[in-house]
mmCIF file of C-alpha atoms and ligand atoms in Angstrom:
data_model
loop_
_atom_site.group_PDB
_atom_site.id
_atom_site.type_symbol
_atom_site.label_atom_id
_atom_site.label_comp_id
_atom_site.label_asym_id
_atom_site.label_seq_id
_atom_site.Cartn_x
_atom_site.Cartn_y
_atom_site.Cartn_z
ATOM 1 C CA MET A 1122 0.059 0.032 -0.014
ATOM 2 C CA ASN A 1123 1.376 3.429 -0.699
ATOM 3 C CA THR A 1124 1.992 6.049 1.863
ATOM 4 C CA LEU A 1125 -0.653 8.511 0.664
ATOM 5 C CA PHE A 1126 -3.249 5.850 0.715
ATOM 6 C CA LEU A 1127 -2.291 4.975 4.265
ATOM 7 C CA ALA A 1128 -2.412 8.546 5.369
ATOM 8 C CA ILE A 1129 -5.903 9.055 3.867
ATOM 9 C CA THR A 1130 -7.061 5.857 5.366
ATOM 10 C CA ALA A 1131 -5.917 6.903 8.780
ATOM 11 C CA ILE A 1132 -7.764 10.154 8.378
ATOM 12 C CA VAL A 1133 -10.854 8.325 7.454
ATOM 13 C CA LEU A 1134 -10.577 6.111 10.495
ATOM 14 C CA VAL A 1135 -10.082 8.915 12.820
ATOM 15 C CA LEU A 1136 -13.320 10.648 11.336
ATOM 16 C CA LEU A 1137 -15.350 7.514 11.623
ATOM 17 C CA LEU A 1138 -14.105 6.772 15.272
ATOM 18 C CA ALA A 1139 -15.027 10.188 16.170
ATOM 19 C CA LEU A 1140 -18.452 10.009 14.612
ATOM 20 C CA VAL A 1141 -19.247 6.435 15.981
ATOM 21 C CA LEU A 1142 -17.859 6.811 19.368
ATOM 22 C CA ARG A 1143 -19.428 10.104 20.271
ATOM 23 C CA PRO A 1144 -23.037 9.050 20.714
ATOM 24 C CA LEU A 1145 -21.819 6.148 22.809
ATOM 25 C CA GLN A 1146 -21.481 8.480 25.752
ATOM 26 C CA GLU A 1147 -25.235 8.555 26.174
ATOM 27 C CA ASP A 1148 -26.118 5.113 27.620
ATOM 28 C CA ASP A 1149 -29.594 4.285 26.724
ATOM 29 C CA GLU A 1150 -30.009 0.746 25.540
ATOM 30 C CA PRO A 1151 -31.697 0.965 21.953
ATOM 31 C CA ARG A 1152 -29.151 3.541 21.012
ATOM 32 C CA GLN A 1153 -26.366 1.234 22.204
ATOM 33 C CA GLU A 1154 -27.700 -1.537 19.929
ATOM 34 C CA GLU A 1155 -27.727 0.926 16.944
ATOM 35 C CA GLU A 1156 -24.295 1.946 17.654
ATOM 36 C CA ASP A 1157 -23.039 -1.689 17.840
ATOM 37 C CA LYS A 1158 -24.431 -2.076 14.329
ATOM 38 C CA ARG A 1159 -22.238 0.909 13.239
ATOM 39 C CA ILE A 1160 -19.154 -0.228 15.078
ATOM 40 C CA SER A 1161 -19.007 -3.803 13.596
ATOM 41 C CA PRO A 1162 -18.198 -2.747 10.009
ATOM 42 C CA LEU A 1163 -15.806 -0.232 11.326
ATOM 43 C CA LEU A 1164 -13.923 -2.869 13.320
ATOM 44 C CA ARG A 1165 -13.927 -5.204 10.396
ATOM 45 C CA GLY A 1166 -12.590 -2.399 8.205
ATOM 46 C CA ILE A 1167 -9.671 -1.854 10.578
ATOM 47 C CA ASN A 1168 -9.086 -5.562 10.769
ATOM 48 C CA TYR A 1169 -8.989 -5.691 6.912
ATOM 49 C CA LEU A 1170 -6.732 -2.775 6.716
ATOM 50 C CA LEU A 1171 -4.344 -4.285 9.346
ATOM 51 C CA SER A 1172 -4.186 -7.435 7.244
ATOM 52 C CA ASP A 1173 -3.361 -5.443 4.242
ATOM 53 C CA GLU A 1174 -6.577 -5.905 2.385
ATOM 54 C CA PRO A 1175 -7.434 -2.370 1.417
ATOM 55 C CA ASP A 1176 -10.244 -3.289 -0.960
ATOM 56 C CA ARG A 1177 -12.229 -5.119 1.686
ATOM 57 C CA ALA A 1178 -11.385 -2.421 4.245
ATOM 58 C CA LEU A 1179 -12.812 0.165 1.810
ATOM 59 C CA GLN A 1180 -16.117 -1.867 1.393
ATOM 60 C CA GLU A 1181 -16.596 -1.868 5.232
ATOM 61 C CA MET A 1182 -15.914 1.939 5.412
ATOM 62 C CA VAL A 1183 -18.450 2.562 2.723
ATOM 63 C CA GLN A 1184 -20.879 0.570 4.777
ATOM 64 C CA VAL A 1185 -20.089 2.805 7.793
ATOM 65 C CA ALA A 1186 -20.647 5.891 5.789
ATOM 66 C CA ARG A 1187 -24.006 4.582 4.652
ATOM 67 C CA LEU A 1188 -25.011 3.946 8.185
ATOM 68 C CA ARG A 1189 -24.164 7.452 9.178
ATOM 69 C CA SER A 1190 -25.763 8.935 6.073
ATOM 70 C CA GLU A 1191 -25.498 12.608 7.518
ATOM 71 C CA ALA A 1192 -21.646 12.190 7.593
ATOM 72 C CA ALA A 1193 -20.648 14.161 4.600
ATOM 73 C CA ASP A 1194 -17.073 14.540 5.751
ATOM 74 C CA VAL A 1195 -16.744 10.763 5.749
ATOM 75 C CA TYR A 1196 -17.949 10.643 2.130
ATOM 76 C CA MET A 1197 -15.415 13.449 1.293
ATOM 77 C CA ALA A 1198 -12.605 11.418 2.818
ATOM 78 C CA LEU A 1199 -13.759 8.174 1.124
ATOM 79 C CA GLY A 1200 -13.674 10.171 -2.149
ATOM 80 C CA GLU A 1201 -10.179 11.417 -1.514
ATOM 81 C CA MET A 1202 -9.235 7.924 -0.786
ATOM 82 C CA PHE A 1203 -10.562 6.532 -3.995
ATOM 83 C CA ARG A 1204 -9.021 9.272 -6.107
ATOM 84 C CA SER A 1205 -5.513 8.529 -4.485
ATOM 85 C CA ARG A 1206 -5.889 5.024 -5.421
ATOM 86 C CA GLY A 1207 -6.620 5.950 -9.024
ATOM 87 C CA GLU A 1208 -10.278 4.738 -8.858
ATOM 88 C CA ILE A 1209 -11.547 7.929 -10.498
ATOM 89 C CA GLY A 1210 -14.957 6.616 -11.283
ATOM 90 C CA ARG A 1211 -15.681 5.597 -7.666
ATOM 91 C CA ALA A 1212 -14.506 8.938 -6.403
ATOM 92 C CA VAL A 1213 -16.631 10.817 -8.991
ATOM 93 C CA ARG A 1214 -19.765 8.864 -7.887
ATOM 94 C CA ILE A 1215 -19.217 9.559 -4.225
ATOM 95 C CA HIS A 1216 -18.871 13.319 -4.896
ATOM 96 C CA GLN A 1217 -21.882 13.354 -7.255
ATOM 97 C CA ASN A 1218 -23.944 11.532 -4.893
ATOM 98 C CA LEU A 1219 -23.058 14.001 -2.275
ATOM 99 C CA LEU A 1220 -23.884 16.923 -4.468
ATOM 100 C CA ALA A 1221 -27.277 15.475 -5.229
ATOM 101 C CA ARG A 1222 -28.276 15.885 -1.637
ATOM 102 C CA PRO A 1223 -30.858 18.726 -1.106
ATOM 103 C CA ASP A 1224 -29.845 19.502 2.585
ATOM 104 C CA LEU A 1225 -26.037 19.975 1.917
ATOM 105 C CA ALA A 1226 -24.367 22.688 3.781
ATOM 106 C CA LYS A 1227 -22.837 25.524 1.504
ATOM 107 C CA SER A 1228 -19.327 24.813 2.696
ATOM 108 C CA ILE A 1229 -19.569 21.103 1.965
ATOM 109 C CA HIS A 1230 -21.068 22.088 -1.377
ATOM 110 C CA LEU A 1231 -18.003 24.071 -2.245
ATOM 111 C CA GLN A 1232 -15.684 21.291 -1.178
ATOM 112 C CA ALA A 1233 -17.591 18.675 -3.059
ATOM 113 C CA HIS A 1234 -17.412 20.717 -6.290
ATOM 114 C CA MET A 1235 -13.670 21.237 -5.824
ATOM 115 C CA ALA A 1236 -13.184 17.447 -5.014
ATOM 116 C CA LEU A 1237 -15.169 16.566 -8.139
ATOM 117 C CA ALA A 1238 -13.104 18.928 -10.259
ATOM 118 C CA ARG A 1239 -10.005 17.356 -8.952
ATOM 119 C CA ASP A 1240 -11.440 13.893 -9.888
ATOM 120 C CA PHE A 1241 -12.067 14.912 -13.460
ATOM 121 C CA GLN A 1242 -8.808 16.768 -13.713
ATOM 122 C CA THR A 1243 -6.873 13.682 -12.472
ATOM 123 C CA GLY A 1244 -8.833 11.498 -15.015
ATOM 124 C CA GLY A 1245 -7.857 13.997 -17.809
ATOM 125 C CA LEU A 1246 -11.412 15.306 -18.322
ATOM 126 C CA LEU A 1247 -10.477 18.846 -18.368
ATOM 127 C CA ASP A 1248 -13.772 20.412 -19.683
ATOM 128 C CA ARG A 1249 -15.622 18.756 -16.899
ATOM 129 C CA ALA A 1250 -13.071 19.822 -14.288
ATOM 130 C CA LEU A 1251 -13.415 23.370 -15.493
ATOM 131 C CA ILE A 1252 -17.340 23.224 -15.074
ATOM 132 C CA GLN A 1253 -16.824 22.009 -11.470
ATOM 133 C CA TYR A 1254 -14.203 24.654 -10.628
ATOM 134 C CA GLY A 1255 -16.664 27.212 -12.209
ATOM 135 C CA LYS A 1256 -19.429 25.984 -9.827
ATOM 136 C CA ALA A 1257 -17.096 26.422 -6.743
ATOM 137 C CA LEU A 1258 -16.364 29.930 -8.059
ATOM 138 C CA GLU A 1259 -20.096 30.763 -8.180
ATOM 139 C CA ILE A 1260 -20.188 29.722 -4.476
ATOM 140 C CA GLN A 1261 -17.102 31.666 -3.626
ATOM 141 C CA SER A 1262 -15.947 34.042 -6.167
ATOM 142 C CA ASP A 1263 -12.550 34.661 -4.607
ATOM 143 C CA HIS A 1264 -11.525 30.973 -4.108
ATOM 144 C CA ALA A 1265 -7.834 31.104 -5.030
ATOM 145 C CA GLY A 1266 -7.456 27.201 -5.302
ATOM 146 C CA ALA A 1267 -10.290 27.114 -7.885
ATOM 147 C CA LEU A 1268 -8.838 30.011 -9.905
ATOM 148 C CA GLU A 1269 -5.411 28.697 -9.921
ATOM 149 C CA ALA A 1270 -6.551 25.231 -11.054
ATOM 150 C CA SER A 1271 -8.687 26.655 -13.756
ATOM 151 C CA LEU A 1272 -5.667 28.866 -14.839
ATOM 152 C CA ARG A 1273 -3.505 25.726 -15.166
ATOM 153 C CA ILE A 1274 -6.095 24.048 -17.242
ATOM 154 C CA ARG A 1275 -6.551 26.986 -19.550
ATOM 155 C CA GLU A 1276 -2.719 27.113 -19.916
ATOM 156 C CA GLN A 1277 -2.493 23.379 -20.565
ATOM 157 C CA SER A 1278 -5.050 23.856 -23.407
ATOM 158 C CA SER A 1279 -3.255 26.938 -24.763
ATOM 159 C CA GLU A 1280 -6.254 29.029 -24.142
ATOM 160 C CA TRP A 1281 -4.169 32.090 -23.395
ATOM 161 C CA GLN A 1282 -6.774 34.904 -23.345
ATOM 162 C CA LEU A 1283 -8.804 32.914 -20.760
ATOM 163 C CA ALA A 1284 -5.853 32.044 -18.866
ATOM 164 C CA GLU A 1285 -4.855 35.869 -18.608
ATOM 165 C CA GLU A 1286 -8.481 36.658 -17.413
ATOM 166 C CA LEU A 1287 -8.135 34.159 -14.591
ATOM 167 C CA LEU A 1288 -4.674 35.548 -13.851
ATOM 168 C CA SER A 1289 -6.062 38.862 -13.308
ATOM 169 C CA ARG A 1290 -8.713 37.422 -10.947
ATOM 170 C CA LEU A 1291 -5.969 35.757 -8.993
ATOM 171 C CA GLU A 1292 -4.030 38.956 -8.653
ATOM 172 C CA ARG A 1293 -6.996 40.732 -7.182
ATOM 173 C CA VAL A 1294 -7.770 37.950 -4.791
ATOM 174 C CA ARG A 1295 -4.158 37.550 -3.612
ATOM 175 C CA ASN A 1296 -3.393 41.235 -4.025
ATOM 176 C CA GLU A 1297 -0.202 40.450 -5.652
ATOM 177 C CA SER A 1298 1.314 41.323 -9.183
ATOM 178 C CA TYR A 1299 2.067 38.638 -11.463
ATOM 179 C CA SER A 1300 3.516 40.841 -14.131
ATOM 180 C CA SER A 1301 6.238 38.458 -15.533
ATOM 181 C CA HIS A 1302 3.673 35.517 -15.622
ATOM 182 C CA ARG A 1303 1.276 37.823 -17.595
ATOM 183 C CA ALA A 1304 4.268 38.639 -20.050
ATOM 184 C CA TYR A 1305 4.727 35.004 -20.707
ATOM 185 C CA LEU A 1306 0.994 34.601 -21.353
ATOM 186 C CA PHE A 1307 1.101 37.573 -23.851
ATOM 187 C CA SER A 1308 4.201 36.149 -25.462
ATOM 188 C CA GLU A 1309 2.252 32.846 -25.956
ATOM 189 C CA MET A 1310 -0.593 34.873 -27.649
ATOM 190 C CA ALA A 1311 1.992 36.464 -29.834
ATOM 191 C CA ARG A 1312 3.471 33.077 -30.837
ATOM 192 C CA GLN A 1313 -0.046 31.747 -31.639
ATOM 193 C CA CYS A 1314 -0.900 34.796 -33.765
ATOM 194 C CA LEU A 1315 2.438 34.528 -35.541
ATOM 195 C CA SER A 1316 1.642 30.884 -36.543
ATOM 196 C CA GLN A 1317 -1.651 31.906 -37.726
ATOM 197 C CA GLU A 1318 0.018 34.696 -39.886
ATOM 198 C CA SER A 1319 -1.769 37.525 -37.938
ATOM 199 C CA ARG A 1320 1.253 39.621 -37.820
ATOM 200 C CA ASP A 1321 -0.114 42.896 -36.482
ATOM 201 C CA GLU A 1322 -1.724 41.190 -33.472
ATOM 202 C CA ALA A 1323 1.518 39.248 -32.906
ATOM 203 C CA ALA A 1324 3.390 42.544 -32.734
ATOM 204 C CA THR A 1325 1.008 44.008 -30.352
ATOM 205 C CA TYR A 1326 1.076 40.997 -27.788
ATOM 206 C CA ALA A 1327 4.860 40.800 -28.169
ATOM 207 C CA ALA A 1328 5.125 44.600 -27.372
ATOM 208 C CA ARG A 1329 2.836 44.224 -24.368
ATOM 209 C CA ALA A 1330 4.904 41.217 -23.096
ATOM 210 C CA ILE A 1331 8.090 43.067 -23.301
ATOM 211 C CA GLU A 1332 6.661 46.264 -21.610
ATOM 212 C CA LEU A 1333 5.642 43.880 -18.688
ATOM 213 C CA ASP A 1334 8.989 42.036 -18.550
ATOM 214 C CA PRO A 1335 11.922 43.180 -20.760
ATOM 215 C CA ALA A 1336 13.639 39.748 -20.115
ATOM 216 C CA CYS A 1337 10.737 37.828 -21.654
ATOM 217 C CA ALA A 1338 12.809 36.078 -24.359
ATOM 218 C CA PRO A 1339 9.969 34.345 -26.346
ATOM 219 C CA ALA A 1340 8.282 37.789 -26.877
ATOM 220 C CA ARG A 1341 11.567 39.261 -28.064
ATOM 221 C CA MET A 1342 12.010 36.441 -30.497
ATOM 222 C CA VAL A 1343 8.617 37.071 -32.108
ATOM 223 C CA ALA A 1344 9.585 40.723 -32.500
ATOM 224 C CA ILE A 1345 12.813 39.678 -34.156
ATOM 225 C CA GLU A 1346 10.877 37.184 -36.490
ATOM 226 C CA LEU A 1347 8.438 39.876 -37.505
ATOM 227 C CA ALA A 1348 11.072 42.351 -38.270
ATOM 228 C CA MET A 1349 13.103 39.902 -40.325
ATOM 229 C CA ALA A 1350 10.088 38.663 -42.125
ATOM 230 C CA ALA A 1351 9.165 42.297 -43.052
ATOM 231 C CA ALA A 1352 12.686 42.762 -44.277
ATOM 232 C CA GLU A 1353 13.129 45.725 -41.753
ATOM 233 C CA THR A 1354 16.984 45.030 -41.263
ATOM 234 C CA ASP A 1355 17.737 47.919 -38.780
ATOM 235 C CA LYS A 1356 14.702 47.045 -36.549
ATOM 236 C CA ALA A 1357 15.766 43.446 -36.603
ATOM 237 C CA VAL A 1358 19.074 44.398 -35.531
ATOM 238 C CA THR A 1359 17.866 46.562 -32.681
ATOM 239 C CA GLU A 1360 15.702 43.738 -31.390
ATOM 240 C CA ILE A 1361 18.451 41.167 -31.715
ATOM 241 C CA GLN A 1362 20.768 43.460 -29.619
ATOM 242 C CA ALA A 1363 17.859 44.054 -27.180
ATOM 243 C CA LEU A 1364 17.518 40.301 -26.601
ATOM 244 C CA ARG A 1365 21.346 39.993 -26.077
ATOM 245 C CA SER A 1366 21.271 42.735 -23.396
ATOM 246 C CA HIS A 1367 18.003 41.750 -21.610
ATOM 247 C CA ALA A 1368 17.815 38.070 -21.845
ATOM 248 C CA ASN A 1369 21.374 36.826 -22.678
ATOM 249 C CA GLU A 1370 20.935 33.332 -21.179
ATOM 250 C CA HIS A 1371 18.452 32.521 -23.990
ATOM 251 C CA PHE A 1372 20.130 34.624 -26.661
ATOM 252 C CA SER A 1373 21.575 31.460 -28.452
ATOM 253 C CA LEU A 1374 17.995 30.395 -29.210
ATOM 254 C CA VAL A 1375 17.571 33.032 -31.747
ATOM 255 C CA ILE A 1376 20.528 31.812 -33.967
ATOM 256 C CA PRO A 1377 18.622 29.118 -35.892
ATOM 257 C CA GLN A 1378 15.918 31.726 -36.446
ATOM 258 C CA LEU A 1379 18.491 34.151 -38.071
ATOM 259 C CA LEU A 1380 19.919 31.280 -40.262
ATOM 260 C CA ALA A 1381 16.318 30.578 -41.459
ATOM 261 C CA HIS A 1382 16.097 33.992 -42.990
ATOM 262 C CA SER A 1383 19.272 33.477 -45.083
ATOM 263 C CA ASP A 1384 19.242 36.930 -46.788
ATOM 264 C CA PHE A 1385 19.205 38.637 -43.435
ATOM 265 C CA TYR A 1386 21.939 36.227 -42.084
ATOM 266 C CA ASP A 1387 24.349 36.640 -45.073
ATOM 267 C CA ASN A 1388 23.775 40.455 -45.340
ATOM 268 C CA ARG A 1389 23.722 41.384 -41.742
ATOM 269 C CA GLY A 1390 23.286 38.498 -39.223
ATOM 270 C CA ARG A 1391 26.617 36.823 -39.534
ATOM 271 C CA GLU A 1392 28.565 40.065 -38.981
ATOM 272 C CA LEU A 1393 26.236 40.934 -36.133
ATOM 273 C CA LEU A 1394 26.917 37.696 -34.330
ATOM 274 C CA ALA A 1395 30.690 38.139 -34.973
ATOM 275 C CA GLU A 1396 30.695 41.575 -33.311
ATOM 276 C CA MET A 1397 28.818 40.060 -30.304
ATOM 277 C CA TRP A 1398 31.414 37.339 -30.110
ATOM 278 C CA ARG A 1399 34.275 39.773 -30.212
ATOM 279 C CA GLN A 1400 32.663 41.894 -27.444
ATOM 280 C CA GLN A 1401 31.852 38.943 -25.258
ATOM 281 C CA PRO A 1402 33.252 35.604 -26.417
ATOM 282 C CA ASP A 1403 30.919 33.192 -24.516
ATOM 283 C CA ALA A 1404 30.780 29.524 -25.138
ATOM 284 C CA GLU A 1405 27.011 29.210 -25.466
ATOM 285 C CA LEU A 1406 26.964 31.784 -28.502
ATOM 286 C CA ALA A 1407 29.789 29.953 -30.255
ATOM 287 C CA LEU A 1408 28.473 26.413 -29.758
ATOM 288 C CA SER A 1409 24.883 27.390 -30.646
ATOM 289 C CA TRP A 1410 26.098 29.013 -33.785
ATOM 290 C CA LEU A 1411 28.272 26.113 -34.878
ATOM 291 C CA GLU A 1412 25.523 23.650 -34.128
ATOM 292 C CA ALA A 1413 22.912 25.788 -36.089
ATOM 293 C CA LEU A 1414 25.262 26.368 -38.883
ATOM 294 C CA ALA A 1415 26.067 22.675 -39.342
ATOM 295 C CA ARG A 1416 22.427 21.775 -39.166
ATOM 296 C CA GLU A 1417 21.007 24.544 -41.497
ATOM 297 C CA ARG A 1418 23.988 24.711 -43.970
ATOM 298 C CA SER A 1419 26.784 22.187 -43.810
ATOM 299 C CA ALA A 1420 29.621 20.730 -41.510
ATOM 300 C CA ASP A 1421 32.165 22.446 -43.661
ATOM 301 C CA ASP A 1422 30.520 26.003 -43.092
ATOM 302 C CA ALA A 1423 30.801 25.089 -39.327
ATOM 303 C CA LYS A 1424 34.410 24.268 -39.681
ATOM 304 C CA VAL A 1425 35.187 27.439 -41.376
ATOM 305 C CA LEU A 1426 33.337 29.335 -38.640
ATOM 306 C CA TYR A 1427 35.067 27.298 -35.840
ATOM 307 C CA HIS A 1428 38.434 28.629 -37.247
ATOM 308 C CA ASP A 1429 37.292 32.139 -37.526
ATOM 309 C CA LEU A 1430 36.047 32.327 -33.976
ATOM 310 C CA GLY A 1431 39.147 30.490 -32.619
ATOM 311 C CA PHE A 1432 36.862 28.989 -29.866
ATOM 312 C CA VAL A 1433 38.309 26.950 -27.245
ATOM 313 C CA PRO A 1434 36.127 24.810 -24.920
ATOM 314 C CA ALA A 1435 36.664 25.102 -21.330
ATOM 315 C CA THR A 1436 34.453 22.339 -19.841
ATOM 316 C CA LEU A 1437 33.634 18.732 -20.624
ATOM 317 C CA ARG A 1438 30.249 19.573 -21.709
ATOM 318 C CA GLU A 1439 31.559 22.286 -24.140
ATOM 319 C CA SER A 1440 34.083 19.872 -25.530
ATOM 320 C CA LEU A 1441 31.547 17.131 -26.116
ATOM 321 C CA ARG A 1442 29.302 19.644 -27.926
ATOM 322 C CA LEU A 1443 32.114 20.723 -30.200
ATOM 323 C CA GLN A 1444 33.005 17.169 -31.007
ATOM 324 C CA ALA A 1445 29.394 16.457 -31.905
ATOM 325 C CA VAL A 1446 29.439 19.262 -34.392
ATOM 326 C CA LEU A 1447 32.999 18.850 -35.890
ATOM 327 C CA GLY A 1448 33.730 15.178 -35.396
ATOM 328 C CA ASP A 1449 34.097 13.093 -38.483
ATOM 329 C CA GLU A 1450 31.324 10.524 -39.329
ATOM 330 C CA GLY A 1451 33.427 7.464 -38.893
ATOM 331 C CA ASP A 1452 34.987 8.646 -35.520
ATOM 332 C CA ALA A 1453 33.584 6.563 -32.454
ATOM 333 C CA HIS A 1454 34.063 9.545 -30.135
ATOM 334 C CA ALA A 1455 32.132 11.959 -32.392
ATOM 335 C CA ARG A 1456 29.351 9.392 -32.569
ATOM 336 C CA PHE A 1457 29.236 9.028 -28.795
ATOM 337 C CA SER A 1458 29.206 12.838 -28.531
ATOM 338 C CA ARG A 1459 26.303 13.115 -30.991
ATOM 339 C CA GLN A 1460 24.310 10.608 -29.050
ATOM 340 C CA TRP A 1461 25.087 12.432 -25.743
ATOM 341 C CA ARG A 1462 23.997 15.758 -27.352
ATOM 342 C CA LYS A 1463 20.600 14.476 -28.227
ATOM 343 C CA ARG A 1464 19.864 13.180 -24.738
ATOM 344 C CA ALA A 1465 21.797 15.739 -22.611
ATOM 345 C CA LYS A 1466 19.564 17.794 -20.356
ATOM 346 C CA ASN A 1467 20.534 21.354 -20.912
ATOM 347 C CA TYR A 1468 18.035 23.294 -18.786
ATOM 348 C CA VAL A 1469 17.129 23.105 -15.091
ATOM 349 C CA CYS A 1470 14.311 24.728 -13.180
ATOM 350 C CA GLU A 1471 15.151 27.092 -10.390
ATOM 351 C CA GLN A 1472 11.803 26.376 -8.620
ATOM 352 C CA CYS A 1473 11.586 22.505 -8.562
ATOM 353 C CA GLY A 1474 14.941 21.364 -9.928
ATOM 354 C CA VAL A 1475 13.503 19.322 -12.836
ATOM 355 C CA GLU A 1476 15.964 19.015 -15.736
ATOM 356 C CA VAL A 1477 14.945 18.955 -19.454
ATOM 357 C CA ILE A 1478 16.622 18.639 -22.857
ATOM 358 C CA ASP A 1479 15.101 21.587 -24.606
ATOM 359 C CA VAL A 1480 14.117 24.986 -23.158
ATOM 360 C CA ARG A 1481 10.475 25.363 -22.164
ATOM 361 C CA TRP A 1482 9.074 28.737 -21.056
ATOM 362 C CA GLN A 1483 6.816 27.093 -18.549
ATOM 363 C CA CYS A 1484 8.178 24.336 -16.213
ATOM 364 C CA PRO A 1485 6.634 21.007 -17.146
ATOM 365 C CA GLN A 1486 6.645 19.858 -13.488
ATOM 366 C CA CYS A 1487 6.021 22.872 -11.371
ATOM 367 C CA HIS A 1488 4.286 25.111 -13.953
ATOM 368 C CA SER A 1489 6.380 28.248 -13.102
ATOM 369 C CA TRP A 1490 6.963 30.574 -16.029
ATOM 370 C CA GLY A 1491 10.444 31.549 -16.970
ATOM 371 C CA SER A 1492 12.126 29.367 -14.347
ATOM 372 C CA LEU A 1493 14.177 27.078 -16.528
ATOM 373 C CA HIS A 1494 17.757 28.275 -17.043
ATOM 374 C CA PRO A 1495 20.720 26.629 -18.925
ATOM 375 C CA LYS A 1496 22.731 24.331 -16.671
ATOM 376 C CA SER A 1497 25.876 25.786 -15.478
ATOM 377 C CA GLU A 1498 29.081 23.797 -15.089
ATOM 378 C CA GLU A 1499 32.480 24.332 -13.469
ATOM 379 C CA LYS A 1500 35.280 25.114 -15.766
ATOM 380 C CA ILE A 1501 37.757 22.236 -16.218
HETATM 381 ZN ZN1 ZN B 491 9.845 23.655 -12.101
#
């Protein structure tokens, strides 16, 4: 049995004991008999639990809950127990039955909608989860948990406008400012508009994101893309320089984008990157440039650039990356380096510590925005 299940079972048992034992203090005989009926399944339940038979224990606890039909909290705890065991269908039924009761207190009503929403969310039924969070918000419009959970679902479904509305409500409820989070939502809107060829809208959203958070790299990358696509060379150069000064740790991500616009790269981009390298020769710039050039053009182009830059790797990681780009096809070390490069986790989340291969603007584990940074390594 897992620990969570044991913990929830223990809570249910305490609740049941409290409920069942309380009336025993009054000692009139008919009630005594009634209570005996209630205690027997509970004791059987405990017995099954101690003998590591959780399914039979659960059956007995359901029986106790039935005998104490007014005990909404017992049902709530049972629902939690079923969900934690992955039995979503049973958890849903318990919470739906509870909500069908006409005499339910408002606070329990709220809790039951939240629990049902979590059941649906755990089962991947996001639309139905949203409806239940919405019902919880109808009862208590400033319920931060319901707002936060709905926001997460909207983000998961790439419904950025709706996510932004929820973020505003959360800001008001918590009386805090989430401007960086909002900037990332606007940058996602900008990216979405760009992919749908709505360039004016994309530009507006990117500008709003940059205004809120000048270090919002994905918004700056949209602005760069728009300028290059419109052949506005000077504007593109200004935007690229702004990315370099405001979000340098993510600067290298723009290099493949520059190479994709070959006219811009040949006429201005190459020289711009070379100037940046001369001003501040950082390994990430050189390696990403070499990698992108080998991919978009040829390994020979990358070799020429390598000699032009005069780059020398200073860590094992840098050395492996360089070998993956420049190593010959037949060389076993180069093959190993290429395999390593495909699987190497290059980004780490400052909030939860999760490591991922490619950059994500929202952490896949803790859902924080802008929390993934390139992994740093000590110099050899
Ligand atoms: Zn994280």
